[in-house]
mmCIF file of C-alpha atoms in Angstrom:
data_model
loop_
_atom_site.group_PDB
_atom_site.id
_atom_site.type_symbol
_atom_site.label_atom_id
_atom_site.label_comp_id
_atom_site.label_asym_id
_atom_site.label_seq_id
_atom_site.Cartn_x
_atom_site.Cartn_y
_atom_site.Cartn_z
ATOM 1 C CA MET T 1 -167.376 -56.501 59.506
ATOM 2 C CA GLY T 2 -167.731 -53.607 57.076
ATOM 3 C CA SER T 3 -168.272 -50.096 58.367
ATOM 4 C CA ARG T 4 -171.769 -48.656 58.039
ATOM 5 C CA ASN T 5 -172.705 -45.136 57.138
ATOM 6 C CA ALA T 6 -175.464 -43.091 58.723
ATOM 7 C CA ARG T 7 -178.234 -44.781 56.756
ATOM 8 C CA GLY T 8 -176.945 -48.227 57.564
ATOM 9 C CA TYR T 9 -175.515 -48.926 54.082
ATOM 10 C CA GLU T 10 -172.553 -51.201 54.496
ATOM 11 C CA PHE T 11 -169.297 -50.641 52.610
ATOM 12 C CA GLY T 12 -168.121 -53.670 50.671
ATOM 13 C CA ARG T 13 -164.766 -55.390 50.575
ATOM 14 C CA THR T 14 -161.471 -53.469 50.450
ATOM 15 C CA TYR T 15 -158.640 -54.747 48.242
ATOM 16 C CA VAL T 16 -155.026 -53.744 48.813
ATOM 17 C CA VAL T 17 -152.163 -53.707 46.296
ATOM 18 C CA ARG T 18 -148.863 -53.739 48.180
ATOM 19 C CA PRO T 19 -145.919 -51.638 46.968
ATOM 20 C CA LYS T 20 -143.301 -53.706 45.134
ATOM 21 C CA GLY T 21 -140.516 -51.233 45.991
ATOM 22 C CA LYS T 22 -139.930 -48.735 48.791
ATOM 23 C CA HIS T 23 -143.278 -47.601 50.250
ATOM 24 C CA GLN T 24 -143.434 -43.823 49.661
ATOM 25 C CA ALA T 25 -147.131 -43.141 49.119
ATOM 26 C CA THR T 26 -150.564 -44.651 49.767
ATOM 27 C CA LEU T 27 -153.508 -43.855 47.530
ATOM 28 C CA VAL T 28 -157.123 -44.856 47.903
ATOM 29 C CA TRP T 29 -158.633 -45.552 44.463
ATOM 30 C CA LEU T 30 -162.414 -45.320 44.040
ATOM 31 C CA HIS T 31 -164.380 -47.220 41.413
ATOM 32 C CA GLY T 32 -167.296 -45.928 39.346
ATOM 33 C CA LEU T 33 -171.022 -46.633 39.747
ATOM 34 C CA GLY T 34 -171.860 -50.346 39.922
ATOM 35 C CA ASP T 35 -168.221 -51.459 40.006
ATOM 36 C CA ASN T 36 -166.095 -52.802 42.891
ATOM 37 C CA GLY T 37 -162.677 -52.565 44.533
ATOM 38 C CA SER T 38 -161.455 -55.771 42.910
ATOM 39 C CA SER T 39 -161.435 -54.302 39.393
ATOM 40 C CA SER T 40 -159.804 -51.090 40.733
ATOM 41 C CA SER T 41 -157.031 -53.143 42.313
ATOM 42 C CA GLN T 42 -156.350 -54.968 39.025
ATOM 43 C CA LEU T 43 -156.090 -51.660 37.152
ATOM 44 C CA MET T 44 -153.801 -50.114 39.784
ATOM 45 C CA ASP T 45 -151.610 -53.220 39.903
ATOM 46 C CA SER T 46 -151.037 -52.879 36.151
ATOM 47 C CA LEU T 47 -149.705 -49.300 36.448
ATOM 48 C CA HIS T 48 -146.204 -50.263 37.599
ATOM 49 C CA LEU T 49 -145.889 -47.693 40.353
ATOM 50 C CA PRO T 50 -143.689 -49.705 42.735
ATOM 51 C CA ASN T 51 -143.614 -47.058 45.492
ATOM 52 C CA ILE T 52 -147.400 -46.807 45.916
ATOM 53 C CA LYS T 53 -149.645 -48.891 48.131
ATOM 54 C CA TRP T 54 -153.147 -48.862 46.630
ATOM 55 C CA ILE T 55 -156.228 -49.253 48.831
ATOM 56 C CA CYS T 56 -159.302 -50.076 46.742
ATOM 57 C CA PRO T 57 -162.553 -50.072 48.734
ATOM 58 C CA THR T 58 -165.992 -51.107 47.482
ATOM 59 C CA ALA T 59 -168.951 -48.730 47.799
ATOM 60 C CA PRO T 60 -172.165 -49.720 49.590
ATOM 61 C CA SER T 61 -175.045 -51.109 47.537
ATOM 62 C CA ARG T 62 -177.914 -48.635 47.572
ATOM 63 C CA PRO T 63 -180.863 -47.534 45.435
ATOM 64 C CA VAL T 64 -179.666 -44.889 42.939
ATOM 65 C CA THR T 65 -182.077 -42.145 41.892
ATOM 66 C CA SER T 66 -180.550 -41.618 38.425
ATOM 67 C CA LEU T 67 -181.100 -45.338 37.725
ATOM 68 C CA GLY T 68 -184.763 -45.151 38.734
ATOM 69 C CA GLY T 69 -184.070 -46.565 42.184
ATOM 70 C CA PHE T 70 -182.101 -49.578 40.902
ATOM 71 C CA THR T 71 -179.741 -50.883 43.608
ATOM 72 C CA CYS T 72 -176.023 -51.054 42.865
ATOM 73 C CA THR T 73 -172.688 -50.033 44.389
ATOM 74 C CA ALA T 74 -172.561 -46.243 44.703
ATOM 75 C CA TRP T 75 -170.518 -43.882 46.883
ATOM 76 C CA PHE T 76 -173.558 -41.605 47.295
ATOM 77 C CA ASP T 77 -176.984 -41.169 45.732
ATOM 78 C CA VAL T 78 -177.008 -39.207 42.510
ATOM 79 C CA GLY T 79 -179.935 -37.852 40.567
ATOM 80 C CA GLU T 80 -179.059 -35.442 37.811
ATOM 81 C CA ILE T 81 -175.621 -33.866 37.807
ATOM 82 C CA SER T 82 -176.086 -30.109 37.909
ATOM 83 C CA GLU T 83 -174.194 -27.174 39.307
ATOM 84 C CA ASP T 84 -176.195 -26.765 42.462
ATOM 85 C CA GLY T 85 -177.229 -30.427 42.393
ATOM 86 C CA HIS T 86 -179.132 -31.286 45.525
ATOM 87 C CA ASP T 87 -176.135 -33.220 46.653
ATOM 88 C CA ASP T 88 -176.518 -36.241 48.891
ATOM 89 C CA LEU T 89 -174.379 -34.640 51.617
ATOM 90 C CA GLU T 90 -174.948 -37.489 54.008
ATOM 91 C CA GLY T 91 -173.767 -40.026 51.442
ATOM 92 C CA LEU T 92 -170.810 -37.861 50.357
ATOM 93 C CA ASP T 93 -169.653 -37.382 53.935
ATOM 94 C CA ALA T 94 -170.116 -41.047 54.830
ATOM 95 C CA SER T 95 -167.930 -42.131 51.912
ATOM 96 C CA ALA T 96 -165.331 -39.376 52.425
ATOM 97 C CA SER T 97 -165.102 -40.388 56.079
ATOM 98 C CA HIS T 98 -164.811 -44.123 55.262
ATOM 99 C CA ILE T 99 -161.901 -43.264 52.916
ATOM 100 C CA ALA T 100 -160.215 -41.001 55.498
ATOM 101 C CA ASN T 101 -160.401 -43.906 57.963
ATOM 102 C CA LEU T 102 -158.646 -46.159 55.449
ATOM 103 C CA LEU T 103 -155.759 -43.659 55.293
ATOM 104 C CA SER T 104 -155.612 -42.834 58.996
ATOM 105 C CA SER T 105 -153.127 -45.516 60.009
ATOM 106 C CA GLU T 106 -150.532 -44.922 57.287
ATOM 107 C CA PRO T 107 -146.978 -44.188 58.525
ATOM 108 C CA ALA T 108 -146.134 -40.486 59.033
ATOM 109 C CA ASP T 109 -143.419 -40.478 56.341
ATOM 110 C CA VAL T 110 -145.776 -41.849 53.673
ATOM 111 C CA LYS T 111 -147.603 -39.350 51.443
ATOM 112 C CA VAL T 112 -151.323 -39.951 51.040
ATOM 113 C CA GLY T 113 -153.784 -39.240 48.261
ATOM 114 C CA ILE T 114 -157.147 -40.181 46.764
ATOM 115 C CA GLY T 115 -158.125 -40.904 43.172
ATOM 116 C CA GLY T 116 -161.041 -42.357 41.287
ATOM 117 C CA PHE T 117 -163.122 -42.735 38.158
ATOM 118 C CA SER T 118 -166.516 -41.117 37.486
ATOM 119 C CA MET T 119 -168.488 -41.201 40.761
ATOM 120 C CA GLY T 120 -165.219 -42.248 42.446
ATOM 121 C CA ALA T 121 -163.635 -39.088 41.003
ATOM 122 C CA ALA T 122 -166.525 -37.055 42.434
ATOM 123 C CA ILE T 123 -165.707 -38.392 45.934
ATOM 124 C CA SER T 124 -161.975 -37.746 45.380
ATOM 125 C CA LEU T 125 -162.647 -34.117 44.448
ATOM 126 C CA TYR T 126 -165.166 -33.740 47.277
ATOM 127 C CA SER T 127 -162.492 -35.057 49.684
ATOM 128 C CA ALA T 128 -160.081 -32.428 48.299
ATOM 129 C CA THR T 129 -162.548 -29.700 49.274
ATOM 130 C CA CYS T 130 -163.055 -31.267 52.735
ATOM 131 C CA TYR T 131 -159.277 -31.261 53.194
ATOM 132 C CA ALA T 132 -159.005 -27.584 52.207
ATOM 133 C CA LEU T 133 -161.933 -26.522 54.386
ATOM 134 C CA GLY T 134 -160.669 -28.682 57.255
ATOM 135 C CA ARG T 135 -164.090 -30.244 57.714
ATOM 136 C CA TYR T 136 -166.735 -32.429 56.120
ATOM 137 C CA GLY T 137 -169.989 -30.959 54.823
ATOM 138 C CA THR T 138 -171.553 -31.819 58.194
ATOM 139 C CA GLY T 139 -168.931 -29.758 60.034
ATOM 140 C CA HIS T 140 -166.860 -32.553 61.609
ATOM 141 C CA ALA T 141 -163.071 -32.075 61.313
ATOM 142 C CA TYR T 142 -161.374 -33.669 58.294
ATOM 143 C CA PRO T 143 -158.397 -35.639 59.656
ATOM 144 C CA ILE T 144 -156.160 -36.394 56.651
ATOM 145 C CA ASN T 145 -153.323 -34.327 55.187
ATOM 146 C CA LEU T 146 -153.958 -35.011 51.488
ATOM 147 C CA GLN T 147 -151.030 -34.616 49.089
ATOM 148 C CA ALA T 148 -152.478 -35.625 45.706
ATOM 149 C CA VAL T 149 -155.936 -35.994 44.189
ATOM 150 C CA VAL T 150 -156.823 -37.628 40.857
ATOM 151 C CA GLY T 151 -160.231 -37.384 39.171
ATOM 152 C CA LEU T 152 -160.918 -39.211 35.887
ATOM 153 C CA SER T 153 -164.174 -38.504 34.006
ATOM 154 C CA GLY T 154 -165.815 -37.067 37.104
ATOM 155 C CA TRP T 155 -167.227 -33.891 38.581
ATOM 156 C CA LEU T 156 -167.038 -31.885 41.786
ATOM 157 C CA PRO T 157 -170.225 -32.078 43.882
ATOM 158 C CA GLY T 158 -171.307 -28.615 45.047
ATOM 159 C CA TRP T 159 -168.888 -26.809 42.760
ATOM 160 C CA LYS T 160 -170.964 -23.644 42.652
ATOM 161 C CA SER T 161 -170.579 -22.685 46.317
ATOM 162 C CA LEU T 162 -166.938 -23.713 46.747
ATOM 163 C CA ARG T 163 -165.238 -20.370 46.202
ATOM 164 C CA SER T 164 -167.275 -18.492 48.816
ATOM 165 C CA LYS T 165 -166.485 -21.172 51.430
ATOM 166 C CA ILE T 166 -162.723 -21.204 50.752
ATOM 167 C CA GLU T 167 -162.430 -17.410 50.646
ATOM 168 C CA CYS T 168 -163.738 -17.170 54.223
ATOM 169 C CA SER T 169 -160.633 -18.800 55.657
ATOM 170 C CA PHE T 170 -156.932 -18.049 55.295
ATOM 171 C CA GLU T 171 -156.090 -21.620 56.338
ATOM 172 C CA ALA T 172 -158.474 -23.097 53.775
ATOM 173 C CA ALA T 173 -157.010 -20.892 51.037
ATOM 174 C CA ARG T 174 -153.481 -21.968 52.008
ATOM 175 C CA ARG T 175 -154.378 -25.666 51.912
ATOM 176 C CA ALA T 176 -156.241 -25.268 48.611
ATOM 177 C CA ALA T 177 -153.251 -23.522 47.021
ATOM 178 C CA SER T 178 -150.848 -26.308 47.944
ATOM 179 C CA LEU T 179 -152.839 -29.427 46.938
ATOM 180 C CA PRO T 180 -151.920 -30.974 43.554
ATOM 181 C CA ILE T 181 -155.027 -32.161 41.652
ATOM 182 C CA ILE T 182 -155.305 -33.649 38.173
ATOM 183 C CA LEU T 183 -158.652 -33.945 36.376
ATOM 184 C CA THR T 184 -158.991 -35.707 33.030
ATOM 185 C CA HIS T 185 -162.114 -35.941 30.868
ATOM 186 C CA GLY T 186 -163.086 -37.287 27.462
ATOM 187 C CA THR T 187 -164.716 -34.755 25.141
ATOM 188 C CA SER T 188 -167.212 -37.414 23.982
ATOM 189 C CA ASP T 189 -168.255 -38.587 27.458
ATOM 190 C CA ASP T 190 -171.964 -39.473 27.261
ATOM 191 C CA VAL T 191 -172.378 -40.344 30.959
ATOM 192 C CA VAL T 192 -170.728 -37.430 32.781
ATOM 193 C CA PRO T 193 -170.760 -34.697 30.116
ATOM 194 C CA TYR T 194 -167.398 -33.081 29.379
ATOM 195 C CA ARG T 195 -168.659 -29.640 30.395
ATOM 196 C CA PHE T 196 -169.117 -30.841 34.003
ATOM 197 C CA GLY T 197 -165.478 -31.910 34.172
ATOM 198 C CA GLU T 198 -164.399 -28.594 32.677
ATOM 199 C CA LYS T 199 -166.691 -26.579 34.999
ATOM 200 C CA SER T 200 -165.405 -28.507 38.023
ATOM 201 C CA ALA T 201 -161.796 -27.760 37.086
ATOM 202 C CA GLN T 202 -162.612 -24.067 36.537
ATOM 203 C CA SER T 203 -164.379 -23.774 39.879
ATOM 204 C CA LEU T 204 -161.436 -25.420 41.685
ATOM 205 C CA GLY T 205 -159.114 -22.913 39.977
ATOM 206 C CA MET T 206 -161.329 -19.957 40.883
ATOM 207 C CA ALA T 207 -161.541 -21.160 44.499
ATOM 208 C CA GLY T 208 -157.743 -20.985 44.736
ATOM 209 C CA PHE T 209 -156.687 -24.573 44.003
ATOM 210 C CA ARG T 210 -153.735 -23.287 41.993
ATOM 211 C CA LEU T 211 -152.245 -26.702 41.366
ATOM 212 C CA ALA T 212 -155.409 -28.131 39.786
ATOM 213 C CA MET T 213 -154.673 -29.266 36.233
ATOM 214 C CA PHE T 214 -157.320 -30.190 33.655
ATOM 215 C CA LYS T 215 -156.513 -32.518 30.786
ATOM 216 C CA PRO T 216 -159.102 -33.060 28.019
ATOM 217 C CA TYR T 217 -158.977 -36.182 25.819
ATOM 218 C CA GLU T 218 -160.354 -35.600 22.329
ATOM 219 C CA GLY T 219 -163.004 -38.144 21.307
ATOM 220 C CA LEU T 220 -162.750 -40.189 24.512
ATOM 221 C CA GLY T 221 -166.004 -41.567 25.952
ATOM 222 C CA HIS T 222 -166.774 -42.576 29.534
ATOM 223 C CA TYR T 223 -163.832 -44.930 30.055
ATOM 224 C CA THR T 224 -160.072 -44.777 30.590
ATOM 225 C CA VAL T 225 -157.360 -45.343 27.978
ATOM 226 C CA PRO T 226 -153.687 -46.300 28.411
ATOM 227 C CA ARG T 227 -152.295 -42.873 27.409
ATOM 228 C CA GLU T 228 -154.503 -41.239 30.049
ATOM 229 C CA MET T 229 -153.255 -43.678 32.698
ATOM 230 C CA ASP T 230 -149.657 -43.050 31.535
ATOM 231 C CA GLU T 231 -150.245 -39.345 32.116
ATOM 232 C CA VAL T 232 -151.555 -40.068 35.631
ATOM 233 C CA VAL T 233 -148.529 -42.285 36.362
ATOM 234 C CA HIS T 234 -146.165 -39.524 35.228
ATOM 235 C CA TRP T 235 -148.077 -36.895 37.228
ATOM 236 C CA LEU T 236 -148.100 -38.983 40.420
ATOM 237 C CA THR T 237 -144.401 -39.818 40.060
ATOM 238 C CA THR T 238 -143.576 -36.107 39.744
ATOM 239 C CA MET T 239 -145.981 -34.739 42.357
ATOM 240 C CA LEU T 240 -145.174 -37.372 44.996
ATOM 241 C CA GLY T 241 -141.427 -37.482 44.224
ATOM 242 C CA LEU T 242 -141.477 -41.242 43.678
ATOM 243 C CA GLU T 243 -138.188 -43.056 43.195
ATOM 244 C CA GLY T 244 -139.535 -45.621 40.754
ATOM 245 C CA SER T 245 -137.874 -49.018 40.589
ATOM 246 C CA ARG T 246 -134.300 -47.735 41.014
#
């Protein structure tokens, strides 16, 4: 039985890639619009990160405004991406909460993180802000102690108002300052324009996420390439202190 969000959309199947070495970290990886957890799990399995358990959920199928109401797998409804964007808060929170639930039973000595591509990256970055603020957009407490966030070819929903929210709280500022985040974006992205990735990274930096790193890829479109994934592997290994296959 899948879990349902507030509007009754049901999350699809979750795929798990078990660690091949010592289990040191668990990451949820979120697919892009119209994709599923199966393809995420194949990509993650190919990365050779033996200390990471990957949890790859599938988004609910729902009508998507930007596709003229066409129904496909989507973590939240999206119209046009813009800086104030009338964000689908209900959808964002439902997905962020579904992902937090997937991480809630991990052992205490295992580091946890979230990553994703495109719309999956948007949810990863949104979850990073929920972690820093200590609550979802709806106000309910955010329960997970995130230790790494990866966003490929994505954007941060609600990036315009982030700084004012973080600055109100010493605790939020402290959490923001200590969370490692990597954002990557192709300069030729024709789906999520490069400037949205860049703006998102800048607004995270200005809101006090000091460990947020932005990595542009010259000429890259809306897809991932091996050198980008190699960079992510290296970053995760460093940030999470992974032992590798020793």
